[in-house]
Short mmCIF file of C-alpha atoms and ligand atoms in Angstrom, two decimals:
data_model
loop_
_atom_site.label_atom_id
_atom_site.label_comp_id
_atom_site.label_asym_id
_atom_site.label_seq_id
_atom_site.Cartn_x
_atom_site.Cartn_y
_atom_site.Cartn_z
CA UNK V 1 -18.75 -0.61 22.64
CA UNK V 2 -15.47 0.05 21.02
CA UNK V 3 -15.93 -2.37 18.38
CA UNK V 4 -18.79 0.13 16.83
CA UNK V 5 -16.51 2.87 16.85
CA UNK V 6 -14.01 0.83 14.99
CA UNK V 7 -16.36 -0.04 12.51
CA UNK V 8 -17.33 3.25 11.41
CA UNK V 9 -13.69 3.97 11.20
CA UNK V 10 -12.89 1.32 8.93
CA UNK V 11 -15.55 2.13 6.72
CA UNK V 12 -14.68 5.38 6.12
CA UNK V 13 -11.06 4.44 5.29
CA UNK V 14 -12.17 2.25 2.28
CA UNK V 15 -13.42 4.74 -0.35
CA UNK V 16 -13.02 2.16 -3.39
CA UNK V 17 -14.92 -0.44 -1.39
CA UNK V 18 -17.73 -0.58 -4.11
CA UNK V 19 -15.23 -1.16 -6.89
CA UNK V 20 -13.35 -3.95 -5.44
CA UNK V 21 -14.75 -6.88 -7.14
CA UNK V 22 -15.80 -9.37 -4.01
CA UNK V 23 -16.00 -12.61 -5.83
CA UNK V 24 -12.09 -13.98 -5.98
CA UNK V 25 -10.93 -16.20 -3.25
CA UNK V 26 -7.65 -15.06 -1.42
CA UNK V 27 -5.48 -17.71 -3.37
CA UNK V 28 -2.59 -15.86 -3.14
CA UNK V 29 -2.66 -14.52 0.40
CA UNK V 30 -3.88 -17.91 1.66
CA UNK V 31 -1.08 -19.84 -0.10
CA UNK V 32 1.41 -17.57 2.42
CA UNK V 33 0.15 -19.54 5.13
CA UNK V 34 -2.47 -17.21 6.73
CA UNK V 35 -5.53 -18.40 8.53
CA UNK V 36 -9.28 -18.39 7.03
CA UNK V 37 -10.31 -15.39 9.60
CA UNK V 38 -7.42 -13.12 8.12
CA UNK V 39 -8.22 -14.09 5.04
CA UNK V 40 -11.68 -12.99 5.02
CA UNK V 41 -10.66 -9.97 6.69
CA UNK V 42 -8.18 -8.92 3.88
CA UNK V 43 -10.75 -9.63 1.45
CA UNK V 44 -13.36 -7.32 3.23
CA UNK V 45 -10.50 -4.68 3.08
CA UNK V 46 -10.08 -5.28 -0.47
CA UNK V 47 -6.68 -6.44 -0.64
CA UNK V 48 -6.82 -8.74 -3.49
CA UNK V 49 -3.24 -9.90 -3.51
CA UNK V 50 -0.24 -9.46 -1.37
CA UNK V 51 2.14 -6.72 -2.57
CA UNK V 52 5.91 -7.96 -3.45
CA UNK V 53 7.24 -7.20 -0.23
CA UNK V 54 4.36 -9.04 1.58
CA UNK V 55 4.49 -11.91 -0.65
CA UNK V 56 8.49 -12.54 0.38
CA UNK V 57 8.30 -11.20 3.89
CA UNK V 58 5.31 -13.17 5.31
CA UNK V 59 5.83 -16.91 4.80
CA UNK V 60 9.44 -16.04 6.29
CA UNK V 61 8.25 -13.89 9.27
CA UNK V 62 5.33 -16.80 10.09
CA UNK V 63 8.42 -19.33 11.02
CA UNK V 64 9.11 -17.05 13.58
CA UNK V 65 12.52 -16.19 12.07
CA UNK V 66 13.92 -12.72 12.15
CA UNK V 67 13.43 -10.82 9.02
CA UNK V 68 14.76 -7.35 7.52
CA UNK V 69 12.77 -6.15 4.73
CA UNK V 70 13.46 -3.61 2.69
CA UNK V 71 11.01 -1.77 0.29
CA UNK V 72 10.18 1.41 -0.83
CA UNK V 73 7.38 3.26 0.84
CA UNK V 74 3.72 2.76 0.45
CA UNK V 75 4.68 -0.86 -0.60
CA UNK V 76 2.51 -2.47 2.08
CA UNK V 77 5.42 -3.30 4.87
CA UNK V 78 3.13 -2.57 7.65
CA UNK V 79 0.70 -5.74 6.77
CA UNK V 80 4.21 -7.48 5.85
CA UNK V 81 4.91 -7.79 9.55
CA UNK V 82 1.56 -7.06 10.94
CA UNK V 83 0.10 -10.35 9.71
CA UNK V 84 2.49 -12.72 10.74
CA UNK V 85 2.60 -11.06 14.21
CA UNK V 86 -1.09 -11.22 14.63
CA UNK V 87 -1.03 -14.77 13.42
CA UNK V 88 1.68 -15.96 15.67
CA UNK V 89 0.49 -14.26 18.74
CA UNK V 90 -1.78 -15.65 21.28
CA UNK V 91 -4.74 -13.47 20.80
CA UNK V 92 -6.69 -14.87 23.84
CA UNK V 93 -3.85 -13.98 26.14
CA UNK V 94 -4.31 -10.15 27.55
CA UNK V 95 -0.69 -9.86 27.78
CA UNK V 96 1.56 -7.23 26.09
CA UNK V 97 3.22 -9.26 23.30
CA UNK V 98 4.03 -7.18 20.65
CA UNK V 99 6.30 -3.89 20.45
CA UNK V 100 6.38 -1.86 17.31
CA UNK V 101 8.58 1.16 17.40
CA UNK V 102 8.27 3.81 14.57
CA UNK V 103 9.83 7.14 14.04
CA UNK V 104 6.95 9.57 14.38
CA UNK V 105 3.61 10.05 16.12
CA UNK V 106 1.87 9.89 12.59
CA UNK V 107 3.47 6.63 11.64
CA UNK V 108 2.69 5.08 14.77
CA UNK V 109 -0.82 5.90 14.50
CA UNK V 110 -0.98 4.68 10.95
CA UNK V 111 0.53 1.44 11.85
CA UNK V 112 -1.84 0.99 15.01
CA UNK V 113 -4.80 1.96 12.26
CA UNK V 114 -3.80 -0.65 9.89
CA UNK V 115 -2.92 -3.16 12.45
CA UNK V 116 -6.91 -2.53 13.89
CA UNK V 117 -8.03 -3.05 10.36
CA UNK V 118 -6.06 -6.42 9.55
CA UNK V 119 -6.67 -7.54 13.44
CA UNK V 120 -9.94 -9.14 15.37
CA UNK V 121 -12.42 -6.86 16.74
CA UNK V 122 -11.24 -7.25 20.65
CA UNK V 123 -7.36 -6.74 19.52
CA UNK V 124 -5.94 -4.22 22.31
CA UNK V 125 -3.80 -1.69 21.23
CA UNK V 126 -1.86 1.36 22.70
CA UNK V 127 -0.23 4.19 20.94
CA UNK V 128 2.72 5.36 22.80
CA UNK V 129 3.80 8.75 21.39
CA UNK V 130 4.87 12.21 22.20
CA UNK V 131 3.01 15.16 21.72
CA UNK V 132 -0.20 13.12 23.47
CA UNK V 133 -1.19 13.36 26.80
CA UNK V 134 0.98 10.60 28.67
CA UNK V 135 -1.98 9.86 31.38
CA UNK V 136 -4.46 8.67 28.44
CA UNK V 137 -1.51 6.20 27.25
CA UNK V 138 -1.01 5.15 31.18
CA UNK V 139 -4.84 4.25 31.28
CA UNK V 140 -4.69 2.45 28.12
CA UNK V 141 -1.79 0.30 29.45
CA UNK V 142 -3.66 -0.04 32.51
CA UNK V 143 -6.60 -1.88 30.92
CA UNK V 144 -4.26 -3.82 29.07
CA UNK V 145 -2.82 -3.91 25.83
CA UNK V 146 -1.86 -6.59 23.43
CA UNK V 147 0.15 -4.72 21.21
CA UNK V 148 2.39 -1.37 21.68
CA UNK V 149 3.02 0.97 18.88
CA UNK V 150 4.88 4.06 19.58
CA UNK V 151 7.97 6.41 19.33
CA UNK V 152 11.10 5.49 21.19
CA UNK V 153 11.15 8.34 23.21
CA UNK V 154 7.84 7.81 24.82
CA UNK V 155 8.21 4.40 25.10
CA UNK V 156 11.37 4.86 27.20
CA UNK V 157 9.31 7.35 29.17
CA UNK V 158 6.70 4.78 29.79
CA UNK V 159 9.26 2.30 30.80
CA UNK V 160 11.27 4.38 33.06
CA UNK V 161 8.11 5.41 35.01
CA UNK V 162 7.25 1.42 35.29
CA UNK V 163 4.14 1.91 33.43
CA UNK V 164 5.09 -0.19 30.74
CA UNK V 165 6.66 -3.49 31.20
CA UNK V 166 8.01 -5.54 28.51
CA UNK V 167 8.45 -9.01 30.11
CA UNK V 168 5.89 -10.98 27.96
CA UNK V 169 7.05 -9.51 24.74
CA UNK V 170 7.39 -12.00 21.90
CA UNK V 171 7.83 -9.87 18.72
CA UNK V 172 9.49 -6.68 18.33
CA UNK V 173 9.19 -4.34 15.12
CA UNK V 174 11.82 -1.63 14.13
CA UNK V 175 9.61 0.04 11.39
CA UNK V 176 11.15 2.60 9.28
CA UNK V 177 14.48 2.00 10.94
CA UNK V 178 16.64 4.16 8.84
CA UNK V 179 14.30 7.24 9.79
CA UNK V 180 14.50 6.03 13.29
CA UNK V 181 18.31 6.39 13.21
CA UNK V 182 18.06 9.55 11.20
CA UNK V 183 16.05 11.07 13.92
CA UNK V 184 18.71 10.04 16.47
CA UNK V 185 16.99 7.33 18.25
CA UNK V 186 20.01 5.08 18.42
CA UNK V 187 20.41 5.09 22.08
CA UNK V 188 16.62 4.93 22.74
CA UNK V 189 16.36 1.87 20.81
CA UNK V 190 19.15 0.18 22.51
CA UNK V 191 17.58 0.69 25.71
CA UNK V 192 14.29 -0.43 24.71
CA UNK V 193 15.71 -3.75 23.08
CA UNK V 194 17.90 -4.53 26.09
CA UNK V 195 14.69 -4.56 28.10
CA UNK V 196 13.16 -7.17 25.74
CA UNK V 197 13.13 -10.91 26.29
CA UNK V 198 15.83 -12.22 24.21
CA UNK V 199 13.46 -15.09 23.29
CA UNK V 200 11.72 -13.22 20.67
CA UNK V 201 11.24 -12.50 17.37
CA UNK V 202 12.49 -9.08 15.78
CA UNK V 203 11.34 -7.59 12.41
CA UNK V 204 12.95 -4.43 11.13
CA UNK V 205 11.40 -2.77 8.00
CA UNK V 206 13.40 -0.09 6.07
CA UNK V 207 13.51 1.62 2.81
CA UNK V 208 17.14 1.71 2.92
CA UNK V 209 19.36 -0.53 4.39
CA UNK V 210 22.29 1.79 5.13
CA UNK V 211 25.46 0.76 7.08
CA UNK V 212 23.80 2.10 10.36
CA UNK V 213 20.53 -0.03 9.76
CA UNK V 214 22.77 -3.08 9.10
CA UNK V 215 24.70 -2.47 12.29
CA UNK V 216 21.38 -2.09 14.15
CA UNK V 217 20.23 -5.33 12.50
CA UNK V 218 23.51 -7.20 13.46
CA UNK V 219 23.02 -5.88 16.95
CA UNK V 220 19.54 -6.81 17.74
CA UNK V 221 18.46 -9.72 15.41
CA UNK V 222 19.57 -13.06 15.40
CA UNK V 223 20.55 -14.23 11.88
CA UNK V 224 17.96 -12.34 10.24
CA UNK V 225 16.54 -13.47 6.73
CA UNK V 226 16.76 -10.70 4.23
CA UNK V 227 13.80 -9.49 2.04
CA UNK V 228 15.26 -7.05 -0.36
CA UNK V 229 13.02 -5.52 -2.87
CA UNK V 230 14.76 -2.13 -3.37
CA UNK V 231 15.05 -1.07 -6.89
CA UNK V 232 18.68 -1.76 -7.37
CA UNK V 233 18.09 -5.24 -6.93
CA UNK V 234 16.00 -5.31 -10.16
CA UNK V 235 18.77 -5.17 -12.70
CA UNK V 236 21.10 -6.86 -10.78
CA UNK V 237 24.02 -6.56 -12.89
CA UNK V 238 26.50 -8.90 -10.72
CA UNK V 239 24.32 -11.76 -12.10
CA UNK V 240 25.08 -13.26 -15.42
CA UNK V 241 21.87 -13.87 -17.22
CA UNK V 242 21.60 -16.11 -19.93
CA UNK V 243 18.75 -17.55 -21.95
CA UNK V 244 18.43 -20.80 -23.85
CA UNK V 245 16.59 -21.65 -26.70
CA UNK V 246 14.59 -24.91 -26.41
CA UNK V 247 12.12 -27.27 -27.85
CA UNK V 248 9.42 -27.99 -24.92
CA UNK V 249 10.12 -31.59 -25.11
CA UNK V 250 13.72 -31.16 -24.86
CA UNK V 251 13.80 -29.46 -21.59
CA UNK V 252 14.42 -32.33 -19.49
CA UNK V 253 17.70 -33.22 -21.47
CA UNK V 254 18.69 -29.63 -21.51
CA UNK V 255 18.64 -29.11 -18.03
CA UNK V 256 20.61 -32.32 -17.58
CA UNK V 257 23.48 -31.40 -19.87
CA UNK V 258 23.47 -27.55 -18.58
CA UNK V 259 23.96 -29.04 -15.19
CA UNK V 260 26.70 -31.50 -16.53
CA UNK V 261 28.67 -28.29 -18.18
CA UNK V 262 27.92 -25.74 -15.30
CA UNK V 263 28.55 -28.25 -12.54
CA UNK V 264 26.74 -25.97 -9.99
CA UNK V 265 27.72 -25.74 -6.31
CA UNK V 266 24.20 -25.26 -5.70
CA UNK V 267 21.16 -24.81 -8.08
CA UNK V 268 17.66 -23.51 -7.54
CA UNK V 269 15.47 -24.47 -10.42
CA UNK V 270 12.01 -22.73 -10.94
CA UNK V 271 9.02 -24.35 -12.73
CA UNK V 272 5.49 -22.82 -13.10
CA UNK V 273 3.49 -25.54 -11.43
CA UNK V 274 3.40 -28.07 -9.08
CA UNK V 275 2.91 -30.67 -11.45
CA UNK V 276 6.16 -29.39 -13.51
CA UNK V 277 8.21 -29.38 -10.24
CA UNK V 278 6.95 -32.90 -9.23
CA UNK V 279 7.82 -34.26 -12.73
CA UNK V 280 11.23 -32.66 -12.72
CA UNK V 281 12.04 -33.89 -9.24
CA UNK V 282 10.89 -37.59 -10.50
CA UNK V 283 13.16 -37.13 -13.57
CA UNK V 284 16.20 -36.24 -11.62
CA UNK V 285 15.57 -37.96 -8.42
CA UNK V 286 17.10 -41.02 -9.35
CA UNK V 287 20.19 -39.76 -11.12
CA UNK V 288 21.30 -37.10 -8.78
CA UNK V 289 21.80 -37.13 -5.01
CA UNK V 290 20.82 -34.37 -2.82
CA UNK V 291 17.67 -32.94 -4.62
CA UNK V 292 14.63 -31.77 -3.19
CA UNK V 293 11.48 -30.35 -4.26
CA UNK V 294 9.23 -27.56 -2.69
CA UNK V 295 5.88 -26.21 -3.78
CA UNK V 296 2.52 -24.83 -2.08
CA UNK V 297 1.00 -28.32 -1.35
CA UNK V 298 3.80 -29.50 0.97
CA UNK V 299 3.07 -28.75 4.80
CA UNK V 300 4.79 -26.06 6.47
CA UNK V 301 6.85 -28.22 8.25
CA UNK V 302 8.29 -30.11 5.49
CA UNK V 303 8.75 -26.75 3.48
CA UNK V 304 10.75 -25.57 6.38
CA UNK V 305 12.64 -28.77 6.58
CA UNK V 306 13.17 -28.34 2.84
CA UNK V 307 14.56 -25.08 3.15
CA UNK V 308 16.76 -25.31 6.15
CA UNK V 309 18.38 -28.29 4.06
CA UNK V 310 19.11 -25.96 0.96
CA UNK V 311 20.46 -23.40 3.26
CA UNK V 312 22.84 -25.57 5.15
CA UNK V 313 24.18 -26.75 1.92
CA UNK V 314 23.35 -30.40 2.22
CA UNK V 315 20.78 -29.91 -0.57
CA UNK V 316 22.31 -29.20 -4.04
CA UNK V 317 19.61 -29.05 -6.21
CA UNK V 318 16.18 -27.42 -5.30
CA UNK V 319 12.89 -27.54 -7.58
CA UNK V 320 10.63 -24.85 -6.83
CA UNK V 321 7.44 -23.53 -7.89
CA UNK V 322 7.07 -19.31 -7.56
CA UNK V 323 4.73 -18.96 -4.60
CA UNK V 324 6.78 -21.05 -2.76
CA UNK V 325 10.14 -19.79 -4.48
CA UNK V 326 9.22 -16.10 -3.15
CA UNK V 327 9.44 -17.32 0.20
CA UNK V 328 12.43 -18.73 0.21
CA UNK V 329 15.14 -16.69 1.77
CA UNK V 330 18.50 -17.97 0.58
CA UNK V 331 21.12 -15.71 -1.32
CA UNK V 332 24.63 -16.50 -2.65
CA UNK V 333 22.92 -19.46 -4.90
CA UNK V 334 25.51 -19.93 -7.68
CA UNK V 335 22.95 -20.83 -10.36
CA UNK V 336 19.32 -20.09 -10.86
CA UNK V 337 17.59 -22.23 -13.59
CA UNK V 338 14.18 -20.62 -14.83
CA UNK V 339 13.05 -24.45 -16.46
CA UNK V 340 9.97 -22.61 -17.59
CA UNK V 341 9.80 -18.75 -18.11
CA UNK V 342 8.27 -16.89 -15.21
CA UNK V 343 4.57 -16.03 -15.67
CA UNK V 344 5.01 -12.28 -14.87
CA UNK V 345 8.66 -10.34 -15.06
CA UNK V 346 8.56 -9.85 -11.57
CA UNK V 347 8.63 -13.14 -10.80
CA UNK V 348 12.02 -13.26 -13.13
CA UNK V 349 13.46 -10.38 -10.83
CA UNK V 350 12.42 -12.08 -7.67
CA UNK V 351 13.72 -15.13 -9.10
CA UNK V 352 17.06 -14.23 -9.98
CA UNK V 353 17.55 -12.03 -7.09
CA UNK V 354 18.35 -15.35 -4.81
CA UNK V 355 21.56 -15.51 -7.21
CA UNK V 356 24.63 -14.03 -5.61
CA UNK V 357 23.62 -11.41 -3.71
CA UNK V 358 25.15 -10.14 -0.40
CA UNK V 359 27.39 -13.21 0.19
CA UNK V 360 30.71 -14.79 -0.91
CA UNK V 361 29.35 -15.53 -4.15
CA UNK V 362 29.30 -12.53 -5.87
CA UNK V 363 28.49 -13.34 -9.36
CA UNK V 364 25.91 -15.88 -9.81
CA UNK V 365 24.41 -17.16 -13.09
CA UNK V 366 20.69 -17.05 -14.08
CA UNK V 367 19.53 -19.42 -17.24
CA UNK V 368 16.18 -19.35 -18.69
CA UNK V 369 14.71 -21.69 -20.98
CA UNK V 370 12.52 -20.24 -23.60
CA UNK V 371 10.80 -22.18 -26.41
CA UNK V 372 10.03 -20.48 -29.54
CA UNK V 373 6.60 -19.48 -28.57
CA UNK V 374 7.70 -17.67 -25.54
CA UNK V 375 10.08 -15.10 -27.53
CA UNK V 376 7.69 -12.23 -26.76
CA UNK V 377 7.83 -13.10 -22.95
CA UNK V 378 11.34 -13.00 -22.97
CA UNK V 379 11.46 -9.74 -24.55
CA UNK V 380 8.95 -8.46 -21.71
CA UNK V 381 11.57 -9.51 -19.18
CA UNK V 382 14.46 -7.94 -20.95
CA UNK V 383 12.31 -4.63 -20.82
CA UNK V 384 11.42 -5.22 -17.41
CA UNK V 385 15.20 -5.37 -16.25
CA UNK V 386 16.51 -2.75 -18.96
CA UNK V 387 19.23 -5.27 -20.26
CA UNK V 388 19.29 -8.16 -22.69
CA UNK V 389 20.02 -11.77 -22.08
CA UNK V 390 23.05 -13.29 -23.75
CA UNK V 391 22.42 -16.73 -25.46
CA UNK V 392 24.16 -19.69 -23.85
CA UNK V 393 26.03 -22.09 -25.63
CA UNK V 394 26.02 -25.53 -24.73
CA UNK V 395 29.06 -27.77 -26.29
CA UNK V 396 27.70 -30.73 -28.37
CA UNK V 397 24.10 -30.36 -27.74
CA UNK V 398 21.25 -28.84 -29.84
CA UNK V 399 18.13 -27.73 -27.79
CA UNK V 400 16.49 -27.04 -30.76
CA UNK V 401 15.40 -29.11 -33.84
CA UNK V 402 16.04 -27.60 -37.05
CA UNK V 403 13.21 -25.10 -37.86
CA UNK V 404 10.66 -26.56 -40.83
CA UNK V 405 10.91 -24.81 -43.90
CA UNK V 406 9.03 -21.26 -44.23
CA UNK V 407 6.43 -22.24 -46.41
CA UNK V 408 5.83 -25.87 -45.31
P1 LIG D 1 4.49 1.01 3.79
O1 LIG D 1 4.67 0.93 5.10
O2 LIG D 1 5.68 0.18 2.70
O3 LIG D 1 4.85 2.62 3.37
P2 LIG D 1 1.80 0.97 4.18
O4 LIG D 1 2.12 -0.76 4.99
O5 LIG D 1 1.51 2.24 4.96
O6 LIG D 1 3.13 1.16 3.17
O7 LIG D 1 0.89 0.58 3.10
C1 LIG D 1 0.30 1.59 2.15
C2 LIG D 1 -1.16 1.53 1.71
O8 LIG D 1 -1.15 0.28 0.91
C3 LIG D 1 -1.68 1.45 3.13
O9 LIG D 1 -2.82 2.24 2.70
C4 LIG D 1 -2.07 -0.26 2.78
O10 LIG D 1 -3.55 -0.03 3.55
C5 LIG D 1 -2.49 -0.56 1.50
N1 LIG D 1 -2.06 -1.91 1.23
C6 LIG D 1 -1.23 -2.60 1.91
N2 LIG D 1 -1.07 -3.70 1.35
C7 LIG D 1 -2.16 -3.93 0.59
C8 LIG D 1 -2.46 -4.86 -0.19
N3 LIG D 1 -2.14 -6.56 -0.50
N4 LIG D 1 -3.77 -4.85 -1.31
C9 LIG D 1 -4.16 -3.70 -0.94
N5 LIG D 1 -3.76 -2.59 -0.53
C10 LIG D 1 -2.75 -2.83 0.32
MG1 LIG D 2 5.69 1.78 7.01
#
């Protein structure tokens, strides 16, 4: 049986199997909204936690929305698009539901391999690439494939021979879009996309988003969400970044004063914990209108609604925890407030990345509340982004009580 052959392949591809501790539950992957079967496969593969692109990309893609993802090579983009597709496909149906285009034969084979590892044993995949016997590929299609991975040239060939039918396609992926364009696949991609049903989800992955890639996205995607983890975003200089020293028991007051002084168009406030988010929501809900909260305990539907309202501008202040915050695809927010210092430096970068990029708001502002004990955490963040944050001055308000005398 096919399954047997696959298991051996899987085992061979897992050299570090024995080093992987198996105890930890897949909490972080679980919080992205993946089902238990997938989670246990990830655990077996030794995927302990999602990579940054996976963390951001997966929750958005799971909503069915078109998404572009930009991240360096080797950052796990395959699983980033593969998992949401496997999750959303109807695996009981034998029909061809997903088409994944990649620039080269090797990449197609790699993607197919990864999808085989991520998907159920009986998943039916066809790899359609040049330089391999076409007859065998036709046979595979005849036996029925649920996912096709291929290069544009060979895919077109099989389309024109009417061996490949795209009527039932629900998911299209343009993987390594920049390289596909470099190779000159644009006309082929156009022809293929035109034959895919318009009611579909399109995902685009690329290490760079050149103007050409942007044009491709514009033409074939429907208001795509964007996940950008390219390095330039890391030290986003167009965002003015401040810290404010504060005593823990004055944080709520500080937030209120800051809002009063800044009067932000829209503000995203990050807390470290769900309880923290709830506490804050409670504190401000009565005073302010158009405020919402989002964290991992809310059902997906509710989360979608909250994000939609924030994106549309209906909600002016959104309080969020990191896990969900990462999945929030909204850019051009005027103000980001780190009510709690993020636990990891990467989280800081992701939080801040929501401000002012790619939009009419070209300078966002970010504020990080720091208690006296958290000075070293601030330093870590500054090292990570390679710049120093400025201290922000509030008018007529002291967020710090005077220090007790030194030899107290
Ligand atoms: P990219 O497409 O961004 O170049 P790949 O999807 O090819 O990256 O992934 C690179 C490698 O990382 C692959 O060997 C893949 O199996 C592995 N990988 C992906 N996601 C994870 C994860 N969350 N944990 C551990 N390994 C991962
Ligand atoms: Mg890749």
